[in-house]
Amino acid sequence: MNTSLVMTWTLVGVLIANLLTKLWLNNRQIEHVVRHRSEVPKAFAETISLEAHQKAANYTLAKAKIGLIDLAIDAVTLLGWTLLGGLDFLNQITIDWLGHGLLQQIVLVVSFSLIGGLIGLPLSLYQTFSIEQRFGFNHTTPKLWVSDLIKGLALGLVLGLPILWIVLWLMKSGGQIWWFYAWTAMVIYQLFVMWIAPNVIMPLFNKFTPLEDENLRARVIRLMDRAGFTAKGFFVMDGSRRSAHSNAFFTGFGSAKRVVFFDTLLKQLNGDEMEAVLAHELGHFKHQHILKMMVTSFVLSLFGLALLGWLSQQIWFFTGLGVLPNLNSDNSAIALLLFMLVLPLFTFFVSPLSSYRSRKFEFQADAYAAEQSNSKALASALLKLYQDNASTLTPDPWYVSFYYSHPPASQRLARLPA
Ligand SMILES: [Zn+2]
């Protein structure tokens, strides 16, 4: 059997393995939630009503069912692009139109992304205006949805085109170790985007107003002093424009850190609970979780690009995935797209590792918050947040191990000092 055929069958095999695993996980989650739907778990019997528990169950089931449709669309799209010849066709028509060269490469990647975006659009519409609507979370108007879409698209082009151009140019002209130069450029670019995000990108989508609640401000400043932090400002974000889901977070680097509260959060939590939630966020900083995640992602992307550097030299990588490479010109864009299409099929099987690490970080931040503020207030804040977001109290453990970046409520509360 030739190497190209091995590549084809590897793709088919790993795709089937993905589908079976994801179906199995989804079914487990559905069964687990249905089985526990009629009764609030004992630990929550006094704090959560049966009605809220069942709402969370129904919301989880609705999302799990959408997950199945998503799974089917993803699999068909992947096969369409690769073995059924979609990418090969798109490559040919852009070459016929523009000839060979960097411009054709860029147009190929951009049109691929636009088509991918179009395919995902109906489901995203359904999610926002059917599921989120039905459970009372959606505040997005069709007008806002369209304006978000247009802004997102424009932003994607403005931010994406320069780095795409650099990477494709390096792939062609950077020699044997282009992948190292491309990695360096991508790291610098990512840091740059993170740096401009709070002042340039986020205000495009939301309004940020200074926190007016003097009382809460004073508490937050005291908490940060105690923990040895300084922040540049405290802001309230109009998250309620889009959804009833709530959150609080930090943005910015070093001493330019800002604290941002969703307006929805301010409505749901009292002063003690707000302080505890913020202390949890500070815990992430104290333990350098953000830095650790960033370093991991940079190291992994270096390996990924090195692998791409090798694969892009192998003809079987193209032919095995349904594309005839251009024999006397550049195949960088095709290699990049095939790699991005196929890689997630393989990395899915190690996702429990990163999910586990993320959940461990949450426990650490909780422990820090319990130390720095009030453990009881943190417990009641977490309970309110899980309830307001209709997160199920009874997820399937295997489903959790693959998909949950935050531990289920029961585990978090059980770990807090009484
Ligand atoms: Zn956290």
PDB file of N, CA, C and O in Angstrom, residues 15-27 63-78 123 345 348 403:
ATOM      1  N   LEU A  15     -11.247   9.849  11.936  1.00  0.00           N
ATOM      2  CA  LEU A  15     -12.545  10.539  11.902  1.00  0.00           C
ATOM      3  C   LEU A  15     -13.631   9.659  12.531  1.00  0.00           C
ATOM      4  O   LEU A  15     -14.444  10.126  13.352  1.00  0.00           O
ATOM      5  N   ILE A  16     -13.621   8.370  12.186  1.00  0.00           N
ATOM      6  CA  ILE A  16     -14.613   7.452  12.771  1.00  0.00           C
ATOM      7  C   ILE A  16     -14.398   7.348  14.286  1.00  0.00           C
ATOM      8  O   ILE A  16     -15.354   7.404  15.077  1.00  0.00           O
ATOM      9  N   ALA A  17     -13.133   7.257  14.707  1.00  0.00           N
ATOM     10  CA  ALA A  17     -12.837   7.182  16.147  1.00  0.00           C
ATOM     11  C   ALA A  17     -13.349   8.425  16.868  1.00  0.00           C
ATOM     12  O   ALA A  17     -13.915   8.351  17.963  1.00  0.00           O
ATOM     13  N   ASN A  18     -13.156   9.584  16.233  1.00  0.00           N
ATOM     14  CA  ASN A  18     -13.656  10.844  16.799  1.00  0.00           C
ATOM     15  C   ASN A  18     -15.166  10.810  16.953  1.00  0.00           C
ATOM     16  O   ASN A  18     -15.702  11.121  18.019  1.00  0.00           O
ATOM     17  N   LEU A  19     -15.846  10.437  15.863  1.00  0.00           N
ATOM     18  CA  LEU A  19     -17.317  10.429  15.869  1.00  0.00           C
ATOM     19  C   LEU A  19     -17.846   9.487  16.940  1.00  0.00           C
ATOM     20  O   LEU A  19     -18.730   9.849  17.717  1.00  0.00           O
ATOM     21  N   LEU A  20     -17.264   8.278  16.992  1.00  0.00           N
ATOM     22  CA  LEU A  20     -17.764   7.303  17.963  1.00  0.00           C
ATOM     23  C   LEU A  20     -17.549   7.804  19.385  1.00  0.00           C
ATOM     24  O   LEU A  20     -18.443   7.718  20.230  1.00  0.00           O
ATOM     25  N   THR A  21     -16.351   8.355  19.655  1.00  0.00           N
ATOM     26  CA  THR A  21     -16.071   8.843  21.010  1.00  0.00           C
ATOM     27  C   THR A  21     -17.007   9.979  21.382  1.00  0.00           C
ATOM     28  O   THR A  21     -17.566  10.018  22.489  1.00  0.00           O
ATOM     29  N   LYS A  22     -17.202  10.923  20.454  1.00  0.00           N
ATOM     30  CA  LYS A  22     -18.040  12.074  20.765  1.00  0.00           C
ATOM     31  C   LYS A  22     -19.506  11.666  20.937  1.00  0.00           C
ATOM     32  O   LYS A  22     -20.196  12.188  21.808  1.00  0.00           O
ATOM     33  N   LEU A  23     -19.961  10.727  20.096  1.00  0.00           N
ATOM     34  CA  LEU A  23     -21.338  10.228  20.247  1.00  0.00           C
ATOM     35  C   LEU A  23     -21.518   9.549  21.597  1.00  0.00           C
ATOM     36  O   LEU A  23     -22.512   9.761  22.298  1.00  0.00           O
ATOM     37  N   TRP A  24     -20.536   8.744  21.943  1.00  0.00           N
ATOM     38  CA  TRP A  24     -20.577   8.027  23.216  1.00  0.00           C
ATOM     39  C   TRP A  24     -20.631   9.027  24.381  1.00  0.00           C
ATOM     40  O   TRP A  24     -21.468   8.902  25.289  1.00  0.00           O
ATOM     41  N   LEU A  25     -19.779  10.046  24.335  1.00  0.00           N
ATOM     42  CA  LEU A  25     -19.755  11.044  25.406  1.00  0.00           C
ATOM     43  C   LEU A  25     -21.082  11.791  25.485  1.00  0.00           C
ATOM     44  O   LEU A  25     -21.636  11.997  26.574  1.00  0.00           O
ATOM     45  N   ASN A  26     -21.591  12.173  24.310  1.00  0.00           N
ATOM     46  CA  ASN A  26     -22.847  12.916  24.267  1.00  0.00           C
ATOM     47  C   ASN A  26     -24.002  12.085  24.841  1.00  0.00           C
ATOM     48  O   ASN A  26     -24.807  12.577  25.624  1.00  0.00           O
ATOM     49  N   ASN A  27     -24.036  10.808  24.450  1.00  0.00           N
ATOM     50  CA  ASN A  27     -25.079   9.926  24.976  1.00  0.00           C
ATOM     51  C   ASN A  27     -24.977   9.749  26.480  1.00  0.00           C
ATOM     52  O   ASN A  27     -25.981   9.729  27.182  1.00  0.00           O
ATOM     53  N   LYS A  63     -28.656  21.554  24.607  1.00  0.00           N
ATOM     54  CA  LYS A  63     -27.323  21.820  24.061  1.00  0.00           C
ATOM     55  C   LYS A  63     -26.669  20.533  23.564  1.00  0.00           C
ATOM     56  O   LYS A  63     -25.967  20.522  22.549  1.00  0.00           O
ATOM     57  N   ALA A  64     -26.918  19.430  24.284  1.00  0.00           N
ATOM     58  CA  ALA A  64     -26.332  18.148  23.877  1.00  0.00           C
ATOM     59  C   ALA A  64     -26.906  17.710  22.526  1.00  0.00           C
ATOM     60  O   ALA A  64     -26.195  17.144  21.693  1.00  0.00           O
ATOM     61  N   LYS A  65     -28.193  17.980  22.313  1.00  0.00           N
ATOM     62  CA  LYS A  65     -28.803  17.579  21.038  1.00  0.00           C
ATOM     63  C   LYS A  65     -28.254  18.412  19.875  1.00  0.00           C
ATOM     64  O   LYS A  65     -27.978  17.891  18.794  1.00  0.00           O
ATOM     65  N   ILE A  66     -28.068  19.713  20.123  1.00  0.00           N
ATOM     66  CA  ILE A  66     -27.430  20.565  19.121  1.00  0.00           C
ATOM     67  C   ILE A  66     -26.015  20.061  18.822  1.00  0.00           C
ATOM     68  O   ILE A  66     -25.544  20.094  17.686  1.00  0.00           O
ATOM     69  N   GLY A  67     -25.361  19.575  19.876  1.00  0.00           N
ATOM     70  CA  GLY A  67     -24.007  19.041  19.721  1.00  0.00           C
ATOM     71  C   GLY A  67     -23.958  17.923  18.680  1.00  0.00           C
ATOM     72  O   GLY A  67     -22.993  17.807  17.926  1.00  0.00           O
ATOM     73  N   LEU A  68     -25.020  17.124  18.628  1.00  0.00           N
ATOM     74  CA  LEU A  68     -25.066  16.022  17.660  1.00  0.00           C
ATOM     75  C   LEU A  68     -25.124  16.548  16.225  1.00  0.00           C
ATOM     76  O   LEU A  68     -24.444  16.036  15.331  1.00  0.00           O
ATOM     77  N   ILE A  69     -25.942  17.582  16.026  1.00  0.00           N
ATOM     78  CA  ILE A  69     -26.051  18.169  14.682  1.00  0.00           C
ATOM     79  C   ILE A  69     -24.709  18.772  14.277  1.00  0.00           C
ATOM     80  O   ILE A  69     -24.227  18.595  13.156  1.00  0.00           O
ATOM     81  N   ASP A  70     -24.098  19.477  15.231  1.00  0.00           N
ATOM     82  CA  ASP A  70     -22.800  20.092  15.000  1.00  0.00           C
ATOM     83  C   ASP A  70     -21.775  19.046  14.562  1.00  0.00           C
ATOM     84  O   ASP A  70     -20.995  19.258  13.632  1.00  0.00           O
ATOM     85  N   LEU A  71     -21.812  17.918  15.254  1.00  0.00           N
ATOM     86  CA  LEU A  71     -20.891  16.817  14.985  1.00  0.00           C
ATOM     87  C   LEU A  71     -21.047  16.329  13.537  1.00  0.00           C
ATOM     88  O   LEU A  71     -20.062  16.134  12.820  1.00  0.00           O
ATOM     89  N   ALA A  72     -22.310  16.156  13.133  1.00  0.00           N
ATOM     90  CA  ALA A  72     -22.582  15.671  11.775  1.00  0.00           C
ATOM     91  C   ALA A  72     -22.103  16.689  10.743  1.00  0.00           C
ATOM     92  O   ALA A  72     -21.435  16.329   9.761  1.00  0.00           O
ATOM     93  N   ILE A  73     -22.411  17.968  10.970  1.00  0.00           N
ATOM     94  CA  ILE A  73     -22.000  19.004  10.019  1.00  0.00           C
ATOM     95  C   ILE A  73     -20.477  19.039   9.892  1.00  0.00           C
ATOM     96  O   ILE A  73     -19.922  19.090   8.786  1.00  0.00           O
ATOM     97  N   ASP A  74     -19.790  18.987  11.044  1.00  0.00           N
ATOM     98  CA  ASP A  74     -18.325  19.015  11.040  1.00  0.00           C
ATOM     99  C   ASP A  74     -17.735  17.874  10.228  1.00  0.00           C
ATOM    100  O   ASP A  74     -16.807  18.079   9.435  1.00  0.00           O
ATOM    101  N   ALA A  75     -18.282  16.673  10.429  1.00  0.00           N
ATOM    102  CA  ALA A  75     -17.727  15.496   9.748  1.00  0.00           C
ATOM    103  C   ALA A  75     -17.934  15.602   8.238  1.00  0.00           C
ATOM    104  O   ALA A  75     -17.013  15.354   7.454  1.00  0.00           O
ATOM    105  N   VAL A  76     -19.151  16.007   7.837  1.00  0.00           N
ATOM    106  CA  VAL A  76     -19.442  16.122   6.407  1.00  0.00           C
ATOM    107  C   VAL A  76     -18.566  17.212   5.779  1.00  0.00           C
ATOM    108  O   VAL A  76     -18.009  17.036   4.682  1.00  0.00           O
ATOM    109  N   THR A  77     -18.432  18.354   6.492  1.00  0.00           N
ATOM    110  CA  THR A  77     -17.602  19.444   5.976  1.00  0.00           C
ATOM    111  C   THR A  77     -16.158  18.996   5.786  1.00  0.00           C
ATOM    112  O   THR A  77     -15.534  19.268   4.754  1.00  0.00           O
ATOM    113  N   LEU A  78     -15.638  18.287   6.782  1.00  0.00           N
ATOM    114  CA  LEU A  78     -14.250  17.827   6.701  1.00  0.00           C
ATOM    115  C   LEU A  78     -14.048  16.916   5.482  1.00  0.00           C
ATOM    116  O   LEU A  78     -13.105  17.096   4.706  1.00  0.00           O
ATOM    117  N   LEU A 123     -26.523  27.139  12.325  1.00  0.00           N
ATOM    118  CA  LEU A 123     -26.542  26.544  13.657  1.00  0.00           C
ATOM    119  C   LEU A 123     -26.347  27.616  14.737  1.00  0.00           C
ATOM    120  O   LEU A 123     -26.985  27.578  15.793  1.00  0.00           O
ATOM    121  N   LEU A 345      -8.652  16.445  14.859  1.00  0.00           N
ATOM    122  CA  LEU A 345      -9.088  15.053  15.004  1.00  0.00           C
ATOM    123  C   LEU A 345      -8.138  14.298  15.918  1.00  0.00           C
ATOM    124  O   LEU A 345      -8.540  13.402  16.658  1.00  0.00           O
ATOM    125  N   PHE A 348      -8.009  15.939  19.762  1.00  0.00           N
ATOM    126  CA  PHE A 348      -9.194  15.692  20.583  1.00  0.00           C
ATOM    127  C   PHE A 348      -8.913  14.643  21.661  1.00  0.00           C
ATOM    128  O   PHE A 348      -9.372  14.757  22.787  1.00  0.00           O
ATOM    129  N   TYR A 403     -14.659  17.675  28.349  1.00  0.00           N
ATOM    130  CA  TYR A 403     -15.107  18.990  27.888  1.00  0.00           C
ATOM    131  C   TYR A 403     -15.104  20.103  28.929  1.00  0.00           C
ATOM    132  O   TYR A 403     -15.142  21.264  28.558  1.00  0.00           O
TER     133      TYR A 403
END
